């Protein structure tokens, strides 16, 4: 008896939401609790903010180089936001999938939906701000952008939030620990699906001489 499960054993978790909703903080805390997950950083053409480092926070690159990668099909998904490109390089994602490692992506709303189309087994999670006021205050606390840019980000958030219903999961990020607890539970539940346990199933069946 042979069990043929086409989905890869690794999870792809796409975390998205409007700018300032707290994606970076949530992802860092989830990684602290689940160090086996690999956070695949995005590539962007925007300038680094504050203490951001190339290869750690983002892969910072030129617009010309990004467009060359696009032409070669080496970007899984991409989006243009505030006149900058954001995208996920294909090679690192394929690498973790091949190794059975769970991937954690911090992507734009459009990017998350694009990943889902290309990798149907991916799971999309939308982080929702508790209010417009809270979102605006978080953007101001970053201290990296002018009021005009903050206003544009808040305006863009309305369109992004309208797409939340297209995601697999929606979490209101009004409390960090509650948000991470919920995301952790999602990862745990998805890890228990048959596709993610294919090797364990096959191992037990082999013991029964059924493979």
Short mmCIF file of C-alpha atoms in Angstrom, two decimals:
data_model
loop_
_atom_site.label_atom_id
_atom_site.label_comp_id
_atom_site.label_asym_id
_atom_site.label_seq_id
_atom_site.Cartn_x
_atom_site.Cartn_y
_atom_site.Cartn_z
CA UNK A 1 0.00 0.00 0.00
CA UNK A 2 1.53 3.30 -1.06
CA UNK A 3 0.44 6.69 0.21
CA UNK A 4 1.04 9.43 -2.34
CA UNK A 5 0.74 12.88 -0.80
CA UNK A 6 1.85 15.54 -3.30
CA UNK A 7 2.17 18.43 -0.88
CA UNK A 8 5.63 19.08 0.59
CA UNK A 9 6.12 18.40 4.28
CA UNK A 10 7.26 21.92 5.06
CA UNK A 11 4.89 24.72 6.00
CA UNK A 12 4.87 28.08 4.24
CA UNK A 13 3.39 30.70 6.56
CA UNK A 14 2.85 34.12 4.97
CA UNK A 15 2.34 36.90 7.52
CA UNK A 16 0.93 40.12 6.12
CA UNK A 17 -1.01 43.24 7.03
CA UNK A 18 -0.77 47.01 6.72
CA UNK A 19 2.49 48.81 7.36
CA UNK A 20 2.87 49.47 11.08
CA UNK A 21 0.65 46.61 12.22
CA UNK A 22 3.59 44.91 13.96
CA UNK A 23 4.58 42.09 11.60
CA UNK A 24 8.30 42.24 12.43
CA UNK A 25 7.73 42.04 16.18
CA UNK A 26 5.26 39.17 15.87
CA UNK A 27 7.58 37.20 13.58
CA UNK A 28 10.57 37.70 15.90
CA UNK A 29 8.59 36.43 18.88
CA UNK A 30 7.23 33.45 16.95
CA UNK A 31 10.76 32.54 15.86
CA UNK A 32 11.90 32.72 19.48
CA UNK A 33 9.26 30.14 20.34
CA UNK A 34 9.70 28.06 17.18
CA UNK A 35 13.41 28.35 16.30
CA UNK A 36 13.08 25.51 13.78
CA UNK A 37 11.18 27.85 11.45
CA UNK A 38 13.22 29.75 8.85
CA UNK A 39 12.36 33.42 8.36
CA UNK A 40 12.95 34.14 4.68
CA UNK A 41 13.63 37.83 4.31
CA UNK A 42 12.30 39.85 1.41
CA UNK A 43 14.19 41.80 -1.20
CA UNK A 44 13.44 45.49 -1.59
CA UNK A 45 14.59 48.51 -3.54
CA UNK A 46 13.82 50.94 -0.72
CA UNK A 47 16.56 52.45 1.44
CA UNK A 48 17.34 50.88 4.84
CA UNK A 49 15.60 52.40 7.86
CA UNK A 50 17.46 53.08 11.08
CA UNK A 51 19.61 50.10 12.04
CA UNK A 52 18.33 47.76 9.33
CA UNK A 53 21.06 45.57 7.84
CA UNK A 54 21.38 44.05 4.39
CA UNK A 55 20.91 40.29 4.49
CA UNK A 56 19.42 40.45 7.97
CA UNK A 57 16.31 42.61 7.76
CA UNK A 58 16.02 42.72 3.97
CA UNK A 59 18.07 42.09 0.89
CA UNK A 60 18.52 45.69 -0.25
CA UNK A 61 19.09 46.04 -3.96
CA UNK A 62 18.74 48.42 -6.88
CA UNK A 63 15.63 48.73 -9.00
CA UNK A 64 17.61 47.62 -12.05
CA UNK A 65 18.84 44.43 -10.37
CA UNK A 66 15.37 43.62 -9.03
CA UNK A 67 13.86 43.95 -12.50
CA UNK A 68 16.52 41.65 -13.95
CA UNK A 69 15.61 38.98 -11.39
CA UNK A 70 11.95 39.43 -12.29
CA UNK A 71 12.70 38.89 -15.96
CA UNK A 72 14.53 35.64 -15.11
CA UNK A 73 11.60 34.35 -13.02
CA UNK A 74 13.72 34.36 -9.87
CA UNK A 75 11.19 36.28 -7.76
CA UNK A 76 8.27 34.28 -6.30
CA UNK A 77 6.07 37.32 -5.72
CA UNK A 78 6.54 41.04 -5.77
CA UNK A 79 4.65 44.21 -5.17
CA UNK A 80 5.27 47.92 -5.60
CA UNK A 81 4.59 50.01 -2.54
CA UNK A 82 5.41 53.70 -2.11
CA UNK A 83 7.39 53.57 -5.38
CA UNK A 84 9.58 50.68 -4.21
CA UNK A 85 9.70 46.99 -5.12
CA UNK A 86 9.25 44.31 -2.46
CA UNK A 87 9.60 40.65 -3.36
CA UNK A 88 10.53 37.13 -2.26
CA UNK A 89 13.54 35.48 -3.95
CA UNK A 90 12.71 32.00 -5.26
CA UNK A 91 15.97 30.18 -4.46
CA UNK A 92 15.84 30.41 -0.62
CA UNK A 93 12.19 29.27 -0.60
CA UNK A 94 12.88 26.27 -2.81
CA UNK A 95 15.83 25.40 -0.60
CA UNK A 96 13.82 25.19 2.64
CA UNK A 97 10.99 23.31 0.91
CA UNK A 98 13.46 20.73 -0.39
CA UNK A 99 14.89 20.33 3.12
CA UNK A 100 11.46 20.04 4.78
CA UNK A 101 12.03 23.20 6.82
CA UNK A 102 9.06 25.41 7.72
CA UNK A 103 9.23 28.81 6.03
CA UNK A 104 8.02 32.07 7.54
CA UNK A 105 7.47 34.96 5.12
CA UNK A 106 6.84 38.63 5.89
CA UNK A 107 5.14 39.83 2.73
CA UNK A 108 2.79 42.50 1.45
CA UNK A 109 -0.91 41.73 1.14
CA UNK A 110 -0.68 41.26 -2.63
CA UNK A 111 2.50 39.24 -2.14
CA UNK A 112 0.86 36.80 0.27
CA UNK A 113 -1.98 36.14 -2.15
CA UNK A 114 0.53 35.66 -4.99
CA UNK A 115 2.50 33.09 -2.95
CA UNK A 116 -0.76 31.25 -2.26
CA UNK A 117 -1.49 31.05 -5.98
CA UNK A 118 1.94 29.62 -6.76
CA UNK A 119 2.16 27.42 -3.65
CA UNK A 120 -1.43 26.35 -2.86
CA UNK A 121 -0.34 24.60 0.35
CA UNK A 122 0.92 27.93 1.77
CA UNK A 123 -1.06 29.49 4.64
CA UNK A 124 -1.79 33.22 4.68
CA UNK A 125 -2.19 35.13 7.94
CA UNK A 126 -3.47 38.72 8.03
CA UNK A 127 -2.57 40.87 11.05
CA UNK A 128 -5.34 43.38 11.65
CA UNK A 129 -4.76 46.58 13.67
CA UNK A 130 -7.22 47.15 16.54
CA UNK A 131 -8.07 50.61 15.16
CA UNK A 132 -6.94 53.29 12.72
CA UNK A 133 -5.73 55.36 15.66
CA UNK A 134 -3.56 52.52 16.94
CA UNK A 135 -2.09 51.95 13.48
CA UNK A 136 -1.30 55.65 13.03
CA UNK A 137 0.35 55.83 16.45
CA UNK A 138 2.53 52.80 15.73
CA UNK A 139 3.72 54.38 12.48
CA UNK A 140 4.57 57.61 14.29
CA UNK A 141 6.46 55.77 17.02
CA UNK A 142 8.80 54.29 14.42
CA UNK A 143 10.13 57.79 13.86
CA UNK A 144 11.38 56.95 10.38
CA UNK A 145 8.85 58.71 8.17
CA UNK A 146 7.30 62.13 7.70
CA UNK A 147 3.63 62.83 8.39
CA UNK A 148 2.83 62.87 4.67
CA UNK A 149 4.23 59.36 4.22
CA UNK A 150 2.39 58.14 7.31
CA UNK A 151 -0.85 59.53 5.89
CA UNK A 152 -0.27 57.61 2.63
CA UNK A 153 0.41 54.40 4.53
CA UNK A 154 -2.80 54.76 6.54
CA UNK A 155 -4.77 55.43 3.36
CA UNK A 156 -3.22 52.35 1.74
CA UNK A 157 -4.19 50.30 4.80
CA UNK A 158 -7.89 50.63 3.97
CA UNK A 159 -7.40 48.82 0.66
CA UNK A 160 -5.20 46.18 2.27
CA UNK A 161 -7.68 45.50 5.07
CA UNK A 162 -10.47 45.06 2.52
CA UNK A 163 -8.54 42.02 1.23
CA UNK A 164 -8.29 40.36 4.65
CA UNK A 165 -11.27 38.12 3.83
CA UNK A 166 -9.15 36.46 1.14
CA UNK A 167 -6.67 35.18 3.75
CA UNK A 168 -6.75 31.84 5.55
CA UNK A 169 -6.49 33.42 9.00
CA UNK A 170 -7.04 36.89 10.47
CA UNK A 171 -5.62 37.93 13.85
CA UNK A 172 -6.32 41.26 15.56
CA UNK A 173 -2.92 42.38 16.82
CA UNK A 174 -4.03 44.25 19.93
CA UNK A 175 -1.86 42.22 22.32
CA UNK A 176 1.51 40.78 21.28
CA UNK A 177 1.38 37.63 23.39
CA UNK A 178 -2.17 36.78 22.34
CA UNK A 179 -1.26 37.33 18.70
CA UNK A 180 1.81 35.11 18.90
CA UNK A 181 -0.11 32.46 20.86
CA UNK A 182 -2.71 32.34 18.09
CA UNK A 183 -0.10 32.20 15.32
CA UNK A 184 1.78 29.48 17.22
CA UNK A 185 -1.44 27.47 17.49
CA UNK A 186 -2.04 27.85 13.75
CA UNK A 187 1.44 26.51 12.98
CA UNK A 188 0.97 23.61 15.39
CA UNK A 189 -2.39 22.65 13.89
CA UNK A 190 -1.15 22.88 10.30
CA UNK A 191 1.90 20.79 11.24
CA UNK A 192 -0.50 18.00 12.24
CA UNK A 193 -2.02 17.73 8.75
CA UNK A 194 -1.31 14.48 6.86
CA UNK A 195 0.83 16.22 4.23
CA UNK A 196 3.23 17.46 6.90
CA UNK A 197 3.35 14.03 8.52
CA UNK A 198 3.89 12.04 5.31
CA UNK A 199 7.31 10.73 6.32
CA UNK A 200 6.04 9.65 9.75
CA UNK A 201 3.07 7.89 8.14
CA UNK A 202 5.35 6.14 5.67
CA UNK A 203 7.74 5.11 8.44
CA UNK A 204 5.01 3.44 10.49
CA UNK A 205 3.48 1.76 7.44
CA UNK A 206 6.90 0.41 6.52
CA UNK A 207 7.07 -1.25 9.91
CA UNK A 208 3.82 -2.99 9.03
CA UNK A 209 5.31 -3.94 5.63
CA UNK A 210 2.56 -2.02 3.86
CA UNK A 211 4.64 0.30 1.68
#
